[in-house]
Short mmCIF file of C-alpha atoms and ligand atoms in Angstrom, two decimals:
data_model
loop_
_atom_site.label_atom_id
_atom_site.label_comp_id
_atom_site.label_asym_id
_atom_site.label_seq_id
_atom_site.Cartn_x
_atom_site.Cartn_y
_atom_site.Cartn_z
CA MET J 74 -83.19 -76.32 6.26
CA ALA J 75 -81.26 -73.07 5.93
CA THR J 76 -82.21 -70.87 2.96
CA PHE J 77 -79.32 -70.13 0.65
CA ILE J 78 -78.51 -66.41 0.55
CA PRO J 79 -76.45 -65.47 -2.50
CA PRO J 80 -73.19 -63.67 -1.65
CA THR J 81 -74.26 -60.46 -3.43
CA GLU J 82 -77.35 -60.17 -1.23
CA ARG J 83 -75.28 -60.85 1.87
CA ARG J 84 -72.96 -58.01 0.95
CA ASN J 85 -75.84 -55.65 0.17
CA PRO J 86 -78.37 -55.80 2.97
CA SER J 87 -80.20 -52.85 1.42
CA PRO J 88 -80.63 -53.20 -2.34
CA HIS J 89 -79.27 -49.76 -3.14
CA LEU J 90 -76.43 -49.58 -0.68
CA PRO J 91 -73.22 -51.05 -2.04
CA PHE J 92 -70.18 -50.80 0.23
CA GLY J 93 -67.55 -48.12 0.27
CA ASP J 94 -69.46 -44.85 0.10
CA HIS J 95 -70.90 -42.20 2.38
CA ARG J 96 -74.17 -43.69 3.54
CA ASP J 97 -75.27 -40.53 5.30
CA ALA J 98 -75.29 -38.39 2.10
CA PRO J 99 -78.86 -37.42 1.14
CA PHE J 100 -80.14 -39.34 -1.92
CA TYR J 101 -77.31 -41.84 -1.65
CA GLY J 102 -78.40 -45.01 -3.45
CA HIS J 103 -81.78 -43.51 -4.36
CA ASP J 104 -83.54 -43.92 -7.69
CA ILE J 105 -84.81 -40.85 -9.49
CA LEU J 106 -88.08 -41.99 -11.02
CA SER J 107 -90.62 -39.20 -10.66
CA VAL J 108 -90.74 -35.58 -9.54
CA ALA J 109 -93.26 -36.73 -6.93
CA GLN J 110 -90.34 -37.82 -4.74
CA PHE J 111 -89.07 -34.25 -4.22
CA GLY J 112 -90.15 -31.59 -1.75
CA ARG J 113 -89.06 -27.96 -1.66
CA ASN J 114 -86.21 -28.68 0.76
CA ASP J 115 -84.85 -31.35 -1.58
CA LEU J 116 -84.93 -28.90 -4.47
CA GLU J 117 -83.01 -26.32 -2.49
CA TYR J 118 -80.39 -28.92 -1.69
CA ILE J 119 -80.12 -30.20 -5.28
CA PHE J 120 -79.85 -26.69 -6.73
CA GLY J 121 -77.18 -25.83 -4.15
CA VAL J 122 -75.12 -28.80 -5.32
CA ALA J 123 -75.75 -27.86 -8.99
CA LYS J 124 -74.38 -24.37 -8.31
CA GLU J 125 -71.26 -25.87 -6.77
CA MET J 126 -70.89 -28.01 -9.87
CA ARG J 127 -71.08 -24.93 -12.06
CA ALA J 128 -68.43 -23.17 -9.99
CA MET J 129 -66.15 -26.20 -10.26
CA VAL J 130 -66.64 -26.56 -14.02
CA GLU J 131 -65.88 -22.85 -14.47
CA ARG J 132 -62.79 -23.13 -12.27
CA VAL J 133 -61.26 -26.46 -13.29
CA GLY J 134 -63.45 -27.97 -16.04
CA THR J 135 -63.15 -31.60 -14.98
CA PHE J 136 -62.49 -33.05 -11.54
CA ASP J 137 -62.28 -36.45 -9.87
CA LEU J 138 -65.35 -36.63 -7.61
CA LEU J 139 -66.65 -39.78 -9.36
CA LYS J 140 -63.32 -41.20 -10.47
CA GLY J 141 -63.66 -44.93 -11.04
CA LYS J 142 -67.47 -44.83 -11.17
CA ILE J 143 -69.34 -46.06 -14.24
CA LEU J 144 -72.66 -44.89 -15.64
CA ALA J 145 -74.67 -47.04 -18.07
CA ASN J 146 -76.74 -44.90 -20.43
CA LEU J 147 -79.49 -47.24 -21.63
CA PHE J 148 -81.58 -45.54 -24.31
CA TYR J 149 -84.41 -47.36 -26.07
CA GLU J 150 -85.62 -44.09 -27.63
CA PRO J 151 -83.67 -41.42 -29.53
CA SER J 152 -81.88 -38.78 -27.50
CA THR J 153 -79.26 -36.14 -28.09
CA ARG J 154 -79.34 -33.86 -25.07
CA THR J 155 -80.31 -36.22 -22.28
CA SER J 156 -77.77 -38.90 -23.17
CA SER J 157 -74.95 -36.50 -24.05
CA SER J 158 -75.49 -34.30 -21.02
CA PHE J 159 -75.39 -37.34 -18.70
CA THR J 160 -72.21 -38.45 -20.50
CA ALA J 161 -70.67 -35.01 -20.18
CA ALA J 162 -71.77 -34.81 -16.53
CA MET J 163 -70.18 -38.18 -15.70
CA GLU J 164 -66.95 -37.39 -17.55
CA ARG J 165 -66.62 -33.94 -15.99
CA LEU J 166 -66.79 -35.72 -12.64
CA GLY J 167 -63.99 -38.08 -13.67
CA GLY J 168 -66.23 -41.12 -14.20
CA SER J 169 -66.89 -43.11 -17.35
CA VAL J 170 -69.88 -44.20 -19.38
CA ILE J 171 -71.18 -47.32 -21.11
CA PRO J 172 -73.34 -45.89 -23.90
CA ILE J 173 -76.16 -48.09 -25.18
CA ASN J 174 -77.98 -45.92 -27.65
CA GLU J 175 -78.83 -48.24 -30.47
CA VAL J 176 -80.78 -50.92 -28.69
CA HIS J 177 -81.46 -52.69 -31.99
CA TYR J 178 -77.80 -53.75 -31.92
CA SER J 179 -77.90 -55.05 -28.37
CA SER J 180 -79.45 -58.14 -26.81
CA VAL J 181 -82.74 -56.30 -26.42
CA ALA J 182 -83.19 -56.86 -30.15
CA LYS J 183 -82.78 -60.58 -29.43
CA GLY J 184 -85.79 -60.42 -27.12
CA GLU J 185 -84.10 -59.84 -23.77
CA SER J 186 -86.45 -58.46 -21.10
CA LEU J 187 -85.87 -55.09 -19.45
CA PRO J 188 -85.26 -56.66 -16.00
CA ASP J 189 -82.58 -58.96 -17.45
CA THR J 190 -80.86 -56.11 -19.29
CA ILE J 191 -80.87 -54.02 -16.12
CA ARG J 192 -79.58 -56.87 -13.95
CA SER J 193 -76.77 -57.48 -16.40
CA LEU J 194 -75.75 -53.85 -16.77
CA GLU J 195 -75.64 -53.26 -13.05
CA CYS J 196 -72.91 -55.89 -12.82
CA TYR J 197 -70.70 -53.42 -14.71
CA ALA J 198 -72.10 -50.01 -13.80
CA ASP J 199 -72.73 -48.05 -10.58
CA VAL J 200 -75.78 -46.15 -11.87
CA ILE J 201 -78.11 -46.53 -14.86
CA VAL J 202 -79.94 -43.83 -16.81
CA LEU J 203 -82.89 -45.40 -18.64
CA ARG J 204 -85.00 -43.97 -21.45
CA HIS J 205 -87.77 -46.28 -22.59
CA PRO J 206 -91.01 -45.88 -24.60
CA GLU J 207 -93.28 -47.40 -21.93
CA VAL J 208 -94.81 -45.45 -19.06
CA GLY J 209 -93.64 -46.99 -15.77
CA SER J 210 -90.55 -48.68 -17.30
CA ALA J 211 -88.19 -46.88 -14.92
CA ASP J 212 -90.22 -48.15 -11.95
CA VAL J 213 -89.99 -51.69 -13.29
CA ALA J 214 -86.22 -51.31 -13.74
CA ALA J 215 -85.85 -49.95 -10.20
CA ARG J 216 -87.76 -52.88 -8.78
CA TYR J 217 -85.15 -55.27 -10.15
CA ALA J 218 -82.02 -53.16 -9.77
CA ARG J 219 -79.64 -53.01 -6.83
CA LYS J 220 -78.02 -49.86 -8.25
CA PRO J 221 -79.73 -46.46 -8.66
CA ILE J 222 -81.97 -46.02 -11.71
CA ILE J 223 -82.46 -42.53 -13.14
CA ASN J 224 -85.53 -42.10 -15.33
CA GLY J 225 -84.42 -40.37 -18.54
CA GLY J 226 -87.98 -40.37 -19.91
CA ASP J 227 -90.59 -43.16 -19.77
CA GLY J 228 -92.80 -42.76 -22.83
CA VAL J 229 -95.44 -40.07 -22.29
CA GLY J 230 -95.03 -40.47 -18.51
CA GLU J 231 -92.30 -38.46 -16.80
CA HIS J 232 -88.94 -36.86 -17.43
CA PRO J 233 -87.90 -35.88 -13.91
CA THR J 234 -84.32 -34.77 -14.60
CA GLN J 235 -85.58 -32.44 -17.33
CA ALA J 236 -88.14 -30.94 -14.93
CA LEU J 237 -85.42 -30.43 -12.32
CA LEU J 238 -83.18 -28.65 -14.81
CA ASP J 239 -86.16 -26.61 -16.04
CA LEU J 240 -86.92 -25.47 -12.52
CA PHE J 241 -83.24 -24.75 -11.88
CA THR J 242 -83.26 -22.62 -15.05
CA ILE J 243 -86.29 -20.64 -13.84
CA MET J 244 -84.67 -20.07 -10.42
CA GLU J 245 -81.39 -18.94 -11.90
CA GLU J 246 -82.88 -16.76 -14.64
CA LEU J 247 -85.75 -15.11 -12.76
CA GLY J 248 -84.54 -15.48 -9.18
CA ARG J 249 -87.79 -16.99 -7.87
CA VAL J 250 -90.63 -19.38 -8.65
CA ASP J 251 -93.34 -18.29 -6.20
CA GLY J 252 -95.74 -15.83 -7.77
CA LEU J 253 -94.84 -16.62 -11.39
CA THR J 254 -97.18 -17.35 -14.28
CA VAL J 255 -95.91 -20.26 -16.38
CA THR J 256 -97.48 -20.83 -19.79
CA MET J 257 -96.98 -24.25 -21.35
CA LEU J 258 -97.55 -24.39 -25.09
CA GLY J 259 -97.69 -27.12 -27.72
CA ASP J 260 -98.12 -30.84 -27.19
CA LEU J 261 -99.32 -31.07 -23.62
CA LYS J 262 -100.92 -34.46 -24.14
CA TYR J 263 -97.85 -36.46 -25.15
CA GLY J 264 -95.09 -34.17 -23.81
CA ARG J 265 -93.57 -35.86 -20.78
CA THR J 266 -91.47 -32.78 -19.96
CA VAL J 267 -94.55 -30.67 -19.26
CA HIS J 268 -96.13 -33.47 -17.23
CA SER J 269 -93.15 -33.56 -14.90
CA LEU J 270 -92.65 -29.80 -14.83
CA ALA J 271 -96.30 -29.03 -14.00
CA ARG J 272 -96.14 -31.48 -11.08
CA LEU J 273 -92.88 -30.03 -9.81
CA LEU J 274 -94.18 -26.46 -10.09
CA SER J 275 -97.19 -27.41 -8.00
CA LEU J 276 -94.88 -27.29 -4.96
CA PHE J 277 -94.88 -23.50 -5.43
CA ASP J 278 -97.37 -20.67 -5.45
CA ILE J 279 -97.74 -20.69 -9.21
CA ASN J 280 -100.23 -19.87 -11.97
CA LEU J 281 -100.34 -22.37 -14.83
CA ARG J 282 -101.63 -21.61 -18.31
CA TYR J 283 -101.98 -24.28 -20.97
CA VAL J 284 -102.02 -23.41 -24.66
CA ALA J 285 -102.73 -26.38 -26.95
CA PRO J 286 -105.00 -27.55 -29.73
CA GLU J 287 -107.91 -29.42 -28.15
CA ILE J 288 -106.58 -32.83 -29.18
CA LEU J 289 -103.24 -32.10 -27.48
CA ALA J 290 -104.63 -30.77 -24.20
CA MET J 291 -103.03 -31.50 -20.83
CA PRO J 292 -104.28 -34.92 -19.61
CA PRO J 293 -107.43 -34.38 -17.48
CA ALA J 294 -106.07 -36.62 -14.69
CA LEU J 295 -103.04 -34.33 -14.31
CA VAL J 296 -105.21 -31.20 -14.33
CA GLN J 297 -107.34 -32.75 -11.57
CA GLU J 298 -104.26 -33.73 -9.58
CA LEU J 299 -103.03 -30.11 -9.58
CA ASP J 300 -106.53 -28.77 -9.03
CA ALA J 301 -106.72 -30.80 -5.83
CA LYS J 302 -103.54 -29.01 -4.71
CA GLY J 303 -105.18 -25.64 -5.34
CA ILE J 304 -103.06 -24.67 -8.37
CA PRO J 305 -104.85 -22.14 -10.63
CA GLN J 306 -104.87 -23.53 -14.19
CA THR J 307 -106.33 -22.03 -17.36
CA SER J 308 -106.59 -23.83 -20.72
CA VAL J 309 -106.82 -21.91 -23.99
CA THR J 310 -106.14 -22.68 -27.64
CA THR J 311 -104.34 -19.44 -28.61
CA LEU J 312 -101.36 -17.75 -27.02
CA GLU J 313 -102.44 -14.11 -27.46
CA PRO J 314 -104.72 -13.76 -24.41
CA VAL J 315 -102.20 -15.26 -21.98
CA LEU J 316 -98.84 -14.03 -23.31
CA PRO J 317 -98.78 -10.52 -21.75
CA ASP J 318 -98.92 -11.92 -18.17
CA THR J 319 -96.51 -14.76 -18.81
CA ASP J 320 -93.21 -14.96 -16.90
CA VAL J 321 -92.10 -18.28 -18.39
CA LEU J 322 -93.22 -19.41 -21.82
CA TYR J 323 -92.43 -23.14 -22.02
CA VAL J 324 -92.69 -24.25 -25.66
CA THR J 325 -92.82 -27.91 -26.68
CA ARG J 326 -92.56 -29.91 -29.89
CA VAL J 327 -95.56 -31.83 -31.21
CA GLN J 328 -94.49 -35.43 -30.44
CA LYS J 329 -94.82 -36.94 -33.91
CA GLU J 330 -93.69 -40.40 -32.78
CA ARG J 331 -96.60 -40.72 -30.32
CA PHE J 332 -99.39 -40.26 -32.87
CA GLU J 333 -101.24 -43.36 -34.03
CA ASP J 334 -102.86 -41.34 -36.81
CA GLN J 335 -100.21 -39.43 -38.81
CA GLU J 336 -102.93 -37.36 -40.51
CA GLN J 337 -103.85 -35.98 -37.13
CA TYR J 338 -100.20 -35.04 -36.61
CA GLU J 339 -100.17 -33.17 -39.93
CA GLN J 340 -103.21 -31.16 -38.77
CA VAL J 341 -101.60 -29.90 -35.57
CA LYS J 342 -97.86 -29.89 -36.26
CA GLY J 343 -97.64 -26.22 -37.18
CA ALA J 344 -100.24 -25.02 -34.66
CA TYR J 345 -97.91 -22.48 -33.01
CA VAL J 346 -94.78 -20.70 -34.15
CA ILE J 347 -93.12 -18.19 -31.83
CA THR J 348 -91.44 -15.36 -33.76
CA PRO J 349 -89.97 -11.97 -32.81
CA ASP J 350 -93.40 -10.53 -33.72
CA THR J 351 -95.14 -12.79 -31.21
CA MET J 352 -92.72 -11.61 -28.53
CA GLU J 353 -93.75 -7.97 -28.90
CA GLN J 354 -96.71 -8.78 -26.66
CA ALA J 355 -94.49 -10.38 -23.99
CA LYS J 356 -92.94 -8.75 -20.91
CA ASP J 357 -89.34 -7.53 -21.03
CA GLU J 358 -88.48 -9.58 -18.01
CA MET J 359 -89.60 -13.08 -18.91
CA ILE J 360 -88.02 -16.14 -20.48
CA VAL J 361 -88.80 -18.53 -23.31
CA MET J 362 -87.83 -22.14 -22.62
CA HIS J 363 -87.92 -25.32 -24.71
CA PRO J 364 -86.59 -28.79 -23.78
CA LEU J 365 -85.42 -29.14 -27.43
CA PRO J 366 -85.30 -30.45 -30.10
CA ARG J 367 -87.42 -27.76 -31.76
CA VAL J 368 -88.98 -28.56 -35.08
CA GLY J 369 -90.28 -25.18 -36.14
CA GLU J 370 -92.25 -24.00 -33.09
CA ILE J 371 -89.70 -21.28 -32.27
CA SER J 372 -88.23 -19.35 -35.20
CA MET J 373 -84.43 -19.07 -35.24
CA GLU J 374 -84.75 -15.28 -35.42
CA LEU J 375 -85.73 -15.39 -31.77
CA ASP J 376 -82.41 -16.90 -30.71
CA THR J 377 -80.69 -13.53 -30.28
CA ASP J 378 -83.48 -12.19 -28.03
CA PRO J 379 -82.11 -12.16 -24.46
CA ARG J 380 -85.40 -13.71 -23.33
CA ALA J 381 -84.65 -16.84 -25.38
CA ALA J 382 -83.31 -19.09 -22.61
CA TYR J 383 -83.44 -22.49 -24.31
CA PHE J 384 -79.73 -22.91 -24.94
CA ARG J 385 -78.82 -21.60 -21.49
CA GLN J 386 -81.34 -24.16 -20.20
CA MET J 387 -79.19 -26.94 -21.72
CA GLU J 388 -76.15 -25.68 -19.85
CA TYR J 389 -78.03 -25.60 -16.53
CA GLY J 390 -78.89 -29.22 -17.36
CA LEU J 391 -75.24 -30.25 -17.30
CA TYR J 392 -74.71 -28.88 -13.77
CA LEU J 393 -77.99 -30.33 -12.54
CA ARG J 394 -77.18 -33.79 -13.89
CA MET J 395 -73.68 -33.62 -12.38
CA ALA J 396 -75.37 -32.88 -9.05
CA LEU J 397 -77.77 -35.82 -9.39
CA LEU J 398 -75.02 -38.29 -10.29
CA ALA J 399 -72.83 -37.14 -7.40
CA MET J 400 -75.79 -37.35 -5.04
CA VAL J 401 -77.02 -40.85 -5.90
CA LEU J 402 -73.43 -42.11 -5.79
CA GLY J 403 -72.96 -40.71 -2.30
CA LYS J 404 -70.46 -37.96 -3.09
CA ALA J 405 -72.56 -34.85 -2.48
C1 LIG Z 203 -87.61 -34.07 -24.62
C2 LIG Z 203 -87.99 -35.53 -24.42
O1 LIG Z 203 -87.26 -36.42 -24.81
O2 LIG Z 203 -89.04 -35.74 -23.84
N1 LIG Z 203 -86.29 -33.89 -25.02
C3 LIG Z 203 -85.31 -33.84 -24.09
O3 LIG Z 203 -85.12 -34.73 -23.28
N2 LIG Z 203 -84.58 -32.72 -24.05
C4 LIG Z 203 -88.58 -33.33 -25.46
C5 LIG Z 203 -88.89 -33.82 -26.84
O4 LIG Z 203 -88.38 -34.82 -27.31
O5 LIG Z 203 -89.68 -33.12 -27.49
#
């Protein structure tokens, strides 16, 4: 007896290849789940597209590359920058957005499973950005979805689009990545941005320094992973010994929401505060980055220092996310 093939499957022989777009474009129909999927050539390509996006935004502001396309922003965890920059990116490209930020008000609060939510949303949208508290949630979503899934942060796992925009920031601000010393400071245990960034940086000839209280150290499995790639890594608990050599100081927030024991959070929350005084020991030509939000780890007095790159970093993020959307939708 012949097996019944539903019409949608017949129209989409490959799960991520709907009709009507340029199938030969790199990344067309791809998910963006982890930085592990990128090599140096890919990065060069993505950053090239991001630069074109910047030029277009500066010239015309908004244009119609993704006119008629719809992005679903599905956020199970709080977000300001990631969700709004994806919204801005989609709208600057002429597309539109279904924002689902308060999942308590949606069917998820009624007990709907992630695969069902994804399979429903993809009936309306062309691409889905997912932020979810569980590690591996974006992979689960991608397994069920026919449309591209972009991981906007899966718990303490990865935040690949943040790492891409971080690397783009370093390239644009310092002109190179090879040969740099990058110091990551703060919550290296729960901070998904540093997990993704460290992995992405391991494609380069880089020196990594980790500054964290012992209980917030970089996960040993990740240190081993980079060790196996020959990346020099040093872990310390104070910034002073490593600051003078640092080219990029990447500061992170202590991730209060990940602590099971709030007393432990109270003990480490103010562990580091970067002030203009701290920066006297730093090079003139270096940058301070932060994925934001900051909750006291960088004093506002530092904001006027030209080395403070964290707000410029957000702007690079817009161009980078425009590039990613255009790429997975086959228009770049
Ligand atoms: C980060 C995140 O969500 O992991 N924020 C962001 O996406 N810019 C960092 C954080 O919340 O501390």
